[in-house]
CSV table of N, CA and C in Angstrom, one decimal:
chain,number,residue,atom,x,y,z
A,1,MET,N,50.6,2.1,-52.9
A,1,MET,CA,49.9,1.2,-52.0
A,1,MET,C,48.4,1.2,-52.4
A,2,ASN,N,47.8,0.1,-52.7
A,2,ASN,CA,46.5,0.1,-53.2
A,2,ASN,C,45.5,-0.1,-52.1
A,3,TYR,N,44.2,0.0,-52.4
A,3,TYR,CA,43.2,0.0,-51.3
A,3,TYR,C,43.2,-1.3,-50.6
A,4,LEU,N,43.5,-2.4,-51.2
A,4,LEU,CA,43.5,-3.7,-50.4
A,4,LEU,C,44.6,-3.7,-49.4
A,5,ASP,N,45.8,-3.2,-49.7
A,5,ASP,CA,46.9,-3.1,-48.7
A,5,ASP,C,46.5,-2.2,-47.6
A,6,ILE,N,45.9,-1.1,-47.9
A,6,ILE,CA,45.4,-0.2,-46.8
A,6,ILE,C,44.4,-0.9,-45.9
A,7,LEU,N,43.4,-1.5,-46.5
A,7,LEU,CA,42.4,-2.2,-45.8
A,7,LEU,C,43.0,-3.3,-44.9
A,8,LEU,N,43.9,-4.1,-45.5
A,8,LEU,CA,44.6,-5.2,-44.7
A,8,LEU,C,45.4,-4.7,-43.6
A,9,ASN,N,46.1,-3.6,-43.8
A,9,ASN,CA,46.9,-3.0,-42.7
A,9,ASN,C,46.0,-2.5,-41.6
A,10,TRP,N,44.9,-1.9,-42.0
A,10,TRP,CA,43.9,-1.4,-41.0
A,10,TRP,C,43.3,-2.5,-40.2
A,11,ILE,N,43.0,-3.6,-40.9
A,11,ILE,CA,42.4,-4.7,-40.2
A,11,ILE,C,43.4,-5.4,-39.3
A,12,LEU,N,44.6,-5.6,-39.7
A,12,LEU,CA,45.7,-6.2,-38.9
A,12,LEU,C,46.0,-5.3,-37.7
A,13,ASP,N,45.9,-4.0,-37.8
A,13,ASP,CA,46.2,-3.1,-36.7
A,13,ASP,C,45.0,-3.3,-35.7
A,14,ILE,N,43.8,-3.3,-36.1
A,14,ILE,CA,42.7,-3.5,-35.2
A,14,ILE,C,42.8,-4.9,-34.5
A,15,ARG,N,43.1,-5.9,-35.3
A,15,ARG,CA,43.3,-7.2,-34.7
A,15,ARG,C,44.4,-7.2,-33.6
A,16,TYR,N,45.5,-6.6,-33.9
A,16,TYR,CA,46.7,-6.5,-33.0
A,16,TYR,C,46.2,-5.9,-31.7
A,17,ARG,N,45.6,-4.7,-31.8
A,17,ARG,CA,45.1,-4.0,-30.6
A,17,ARG,C,44.1,-4.8,-29.8
A,18,LEU,N,43.2,-5.5,-30.5
A,18,LEU,CA,42.3,-6.3,-29.8
A,18,LEU,C,42.9,-7.5,-29.1
A,19,VAL,N,43.8,-8.2,-29.8
A,19,VAL,CA,44.5,-9.3,-29.1
A,19,VAL,C,45.4,-8.8,-28.0
A,20,LYS,N,46.1,-7.7,-28.1
A,20,LYS,CA,46.9,-7.1,-27.1
A,20,LYS,C,46.0,-6.8,-25.9
A,21,HIS,N,44.9,-6.2,-26.1
A,21,HIS,CA,44.0,-5.9,-25.0
A,21,HIS,C,43.4,-7.2,-24.3
A,22,LEU,N,43.0,-8.1,-25.1
A,22,LEU,CA,42.5,-9.3,-24.5
A,22,LEU,C,43.5,-10.3,-23.9
A,23,SER,N,44.8,-10.2,-24.3
A,23,SER,CA,45.8,-11.1,-23.7
A,23,SER,C,46.1,-10.7,-22.3
A,24,ALA,N,45.7,-9.5,-21.9
A,24,ALA,CA,46.0,-9.1,-20.5
A,24,ALA,C,45.0,-9.8,-19.6
A,25,GLU,N,43.9,-10.3,-20.1
A,25,GLU,CA,42.9,-11.1,-19.3
A,25,GLU,C,43.1,-12.6,-19.6
A,26,GLN,N,43.8,-13.2,-18.7
A,26,GLN,CA,44.0,-14.7,-18.9
A,26,GLN,C,42.8,-15.4,-18.6
A,27,GLY,N,42.5,-16.4,-19.3
A,27,GLY,CA,41.4,-17.3,-19.1
A,27,GLY,C,40.1,-16.7,-19.6
A,28,ASP,N,40.1,-15.7,-20.4
A,28,ASP,CA,38.9,-15.1,-20.9
A,28,ASP,C,38.5,-15.8,-22.2
A,29,VAL,N,37.8,-16.9,-22.1
A,29,VAL,CA,37.4,-17.7,-23.2
A,29,VAL,C,36.5,-16.9,-24.1
A,30,PRO,N,35.5,-16.3,-23.7
A,30,PRO,CA,34.6,-15.5,-24.6
A,30,PRO,C,35.4,-14.5,-25.4
A,31,GLY,N,36.4,-13.9,-24.8
A,31,GLY,CA,37.2,-12.9,-25.6
A,31,GLY,C,37.9,-13.6,-26.7
A,32,TRP,N,38.5,-14.7,-26.5
A,32,TRP,CA,39.2,-15.4,-27.6
A,32,TRP,C,38.2,-16.0,-28.6
A,33,VAL,N,37.0,-16.3,-28.2
A,33,VAL,CA,36.0,-16.7,-29.2
A,33,VAL,C,35.7,-15.5,-30.0
A,34,LEU,N,35.6,-14.3,-29.4
A,34,LEU,CA,35.3,-13.1,-30.2
A,34,LEU,C,36.4,-12.8,-31.2
A,35,VAL,N,37.6,-13.0,-30.8
A,35,VAL,CA,38.8,-12.7,-31.7
A,35,VAL,C,38.7,-13.7,-32.9
A,36,THR,N,38.4,-15.0,-32.6
A,36,THR,CA,38.3,-16.0,-33.6
A,36,THR,C,37.2,-15.7,-34.6
A,37,LEU,N,36.0,-15.3,-34.1
A,37,LEU,CA,34.9,-15.0,-35.0
A,37,LEU,C,35.2,-13.7,-35.8
A,38,MET,N,35.8,-12.7,-35.2
A,38,MET,CA,36.2,-11.5,-35.9
A,38,MET,C,37.2,-11.8,-37.0
A,39,THR,N,38.1,-12.7,-36.7
A,39,THR,CA,39.1,-13.0,-37.7
A,39,THR,C,38.5,-13.7,-38.9
A,40,ALA,N,37.5,-14.6,-38.6
A,40,ALA,CA,36.8,-15.3,-39.6
A,40,ALA,C,36.0,-14.4,-40.4
A,41,GLY,N,35.4,-13.4,-39.8
A,41,GLY,CA,34.6,-12.4,-40.5
A,41,GLY,C,35.5,-11.5,-41.4
A,42,ILE,N,36.7,-11.2,-40.9
A,42,ILE,CA,37.6,-10.4,-41.7
A,42,ILE,C,38.0,-11.1,-43.0
A,43,VAL,N,38.3,-12.4,-42.8
A,43,VAL,CA,38.7,-13.2,-43.9
A,43,VAL,C,37.5,-13.3,-44.9
A,44,THR,N,36.3,-13.5,-44.4
A,44,THR,CA,35.2,-13.6,-45.3
A,44,THR,C,35.0,-12.3,-46.0
A,45,ALA,N,35.1,-11.2,-45.4
A,45,ALA,CA,34.9,-9.9,-46.0
A,45,ALA,C,36.0,-9.6,-47.1
A,46,LEU,N,37.2,-10.0,-46.8
A,46,LEU,CA,38.3,-9.8,-47.7
A,46,LEU,C,38.1,-10.7,-48.9
A,47,TRP,N,37.6,-11.9,-48.7
A,47,TRP,CA,37.4,-12.9,-49.8
A,47,TRP,C,36.2,-12.3,-50.7
A,48,ALA,N,35.2,-11.7,-50.0
A,48,ALA,CA,34.1,-11.2,-50.8
A,48,ALA,C,34.6,-10.0,-51.7
A,49,VAL,N,35.5,-9.2,-51.2
A,49,VAL,CA,36.0,-8.1,-51.9
A,49,VAL,C,37.0,-8.5,-53.0
A,50,ALA,N,37.9,-9.4,-52.6
A,50,ALA,CA,39.1,-9.7,-53.5
A,50,ALA,C,39.0,-11.1,-54.0
A,51,GLY,N,37.9,-11.8,-53.9
A,51,GLY,CA,37.8,-13.2,-54.3
A,51,GLY,C,38.3,-13.5,-55.7
A,52,PRO,N,37.8,-12.8,-56.7
A,52,PRO,CA,38.2,-13.1,-58.1
A,52,PRO,C,39.7,-12.8,-58.3
A,53,GLN,N,40.2,-11.8,-57.7
A,53,GLN,CA,41.6,-11.5,-57.8
A,53,GLN,C,42.5,-12.6,-57.2
A,54,LEU,N,42.0,-13.0,-56.0
A,54,LEU,CA,42.8,-14.1,-55.3
A,54,LEU,C,42.8,-15.4,-56.1
A,55,VAL,N,41.6,-15.7,-56.7
A,55,VAL,CA,41.5,-16.9,-57.5
A,55,VAL,C,42.4,-16.8,-58.7
A,56,GLN,N,42.4,-15.7,-59.4
A,56,GLN,CA,43.3,-15.5,-60.6
A,56,GLN,C,44.7,-15.5,-60.2
A,57,LEU,N,45.1,-14.9,-59.1
A,57,LEU,CA,46.5,-15.0,-58.6
A,57,LEU,C,46.9,-16.4,-58.4
A,58,PHE,N,46.1,-17.2,-57.7
A,58,PHE,CA,46.4,-18.6,-57.5
A,58,PHE,C,46.6,-19.4,-58.8
A,59,GLN,N,45.6,-19.2,-59.7
A,59,GLN,CA,45.7,-19.9,-61.0
A,59,GLN,C,46.9,-19.5,-61.8
A,60,ASP,N,47.3,-18.2,-61.8
A,60,ASP,CA,48.5,-17.8,-62.5
A,60,ASP,C,49.7,-18.4,-61.9
A,61,ALA,N,49.8,-18.5,-60.5
A,61,ALA,CA,50.9,-19.1,-59.9
A,61,ALA,C,51.0,-20.6,-60.2
A,62,ILE,N,49.9,-21.3,-60.2
A,62,ILE,CA,49.9,-22.7,-60.6
A,62,ILE,C,50.3,-22.9,-62.0
A,63,ASN,N,49.8,-22.1,-62.9
A,63,ASN,CA,50.1,-22.2,-64.3
A,63,ASN,C,51.6,-21.9,-64.6
A,64,SER,N,52.1,-21.0,-63.8
A,64,SER,CA,53.6,-20.6,-64.1
A,64,SER,C,54.5,-21.8,-63.6
A,65,VAL,N,54.0,-22.6,-62.6
A,65,VAL,CA,54.8,-23.7,-62.2
A,65,VAL,C,54.7,-24.9,-63.2
A,66,ARG,N,53.5,-25.0,-63.8
A,66,ARG,CA,53.3,-26.1,-64.7
A,66,ARG,C,54.0,-25.9,-66.0
A,67,GLN,N,54.2,-24.7,-66.5
A,67,GLN,CA,54.8,-24.4,-67.8
A,67,GLN,C,56.3,-24.5,-67.6
A,68,PRO,N,56.9,-25.1,-68.7
A,68,PRO,CA,58.4,-25.3,-68.6
A,68,PRO,C,59.1,-24.0,-68.9
Protein backbone atom coordinates (compact mmCIF):
# COMPACT_ATOMS: atom_id res chain seq x y z
CA MET A 1 0.00 0.00 0.00
CA ASN A 2 1.60 3.27 -1.08
CA TYR A 3 1.31 6.66 0.53
CA LEU A 4 -1.46 7.83 -1.81
CA ASP A 5 -3.64 4.84 -0.83
CA ILE A 6 -3.05 5.56 2.85
CA LEU A 7 -3.83 9.26 2.37
CA LEU A 8 -6.96 8.52 0.37
CA ASN A 9 -8.23 6.00 2.93
CA TRP A 10 -7.59 8.49 5.73
CA ILE A 11 -9.41 11.27 3.87
CA LEU A 12 -12.36 9.02 3.02
CA ASP A 13 -12.59 7.92 6.66
CA ILE A 14 -12.70 11.54 7.84
CA ARG A 15 -15.27 12.41 5.18
CA TYR A 16 -17.41 9.39 6.17
CA ARG A 17 -17.32 10.38 9.84
CA LEU A 18 -18.17 14.00 9.02
CA VAL A 19 -21.07 13.06 6.75
CA LYS A 20 -22.36 10.57 9.32
CA HIS A 21 -22.23 13.23 12.04
CA LEU A 22 -23.86 15.90 9.90
CA SER A 23 -26.57 13.61 8.52
CA ALA A 24 -28.08 13.38 11.99
CA GLU A 25 -28.91 17.08 11.68
CA GLN A 26 -31.54 17.41 8.98
CA GLY A 27 -31.83 20.76 7.27
CA ASP A 28 -28.34 21.86 8.25
CA VAL A 29 -27.45 23.68 5.04
CA PRO A 30 -24.21 25.21 6.35
CA GLY A 31 -23.02 21.73 7.35
CA TRP A 32 -23.54 20.42 3.83
CA VAL A 33 -21.81 23.48 2.43
CA LEU A 34 -18.87 22.65 4.68
CA VAL A 35 -18.81 19.04 3.47
CA THR A 36 -18.88 20.21 -0.15
CA LEU A 37 -16.08 22.71 0.38
CA MET A 38 -13.99 20.18 2.27
CA THR A 39 -14.48 17.61 -0.50
CA ALA A 40 -13.40 20.19 -3.09
CA GLY A 41 -10.37 21.00 -0.94
CA ILE A 42 -9.45 17.33 -0.65
CA VAL A 43 -9.70 16.86 -4.41
CA THR A 44 -7.55 19.96 -4.94
CA ALA A 45 -4.94 18.72 -2.45
CA LEU A 46 -4.83 15.28 -4.04
CA TRP A 47 -4.54 16.81 -7.49
CA ALA A 48 -1.64 18.99 -6.28
CA VAL A 49 0.17 15.96 -4.86
CA ALA A 50 -0.63 13.40 -7.58
CA GLY A 51 -1.45 15.60 -10.58
CA PRO A 52 1.37 14.50 -12.88
CA GLN A 53 0.81 10.83 -12.05
CA LEU A 54 -2.93 11.15 -12.73
CA VAL A 55 -2.31 12.88 -16.06
CA GLN A 56 0.18 10.18 -17.06
CA LEU A 57 -2.25 7.44 -15.98
CA PHE A 58 -5.00 8.99 -18.11
CA GLN A 59 -2.73 9.43 -21.11
CA ASP A 60 -1.52 5.84 -20.85
CA ALA A 61 -5.11 4.59 -20.70
CA ILE A 62 -6.12 6.63 -23.76
CA ASN A 63 -3.04 5.53 -25.68
CA SER A 64 -3.67 1.86 -24.88
CA VAL A 65 -7.19 2.16 -26.30
CA ARG A 66 -5.99 3.87 -29.48
CA GLN A 67 -3.28 1.32 -30.24
CA PRO A 68 -4.43 -1.84 -32.06
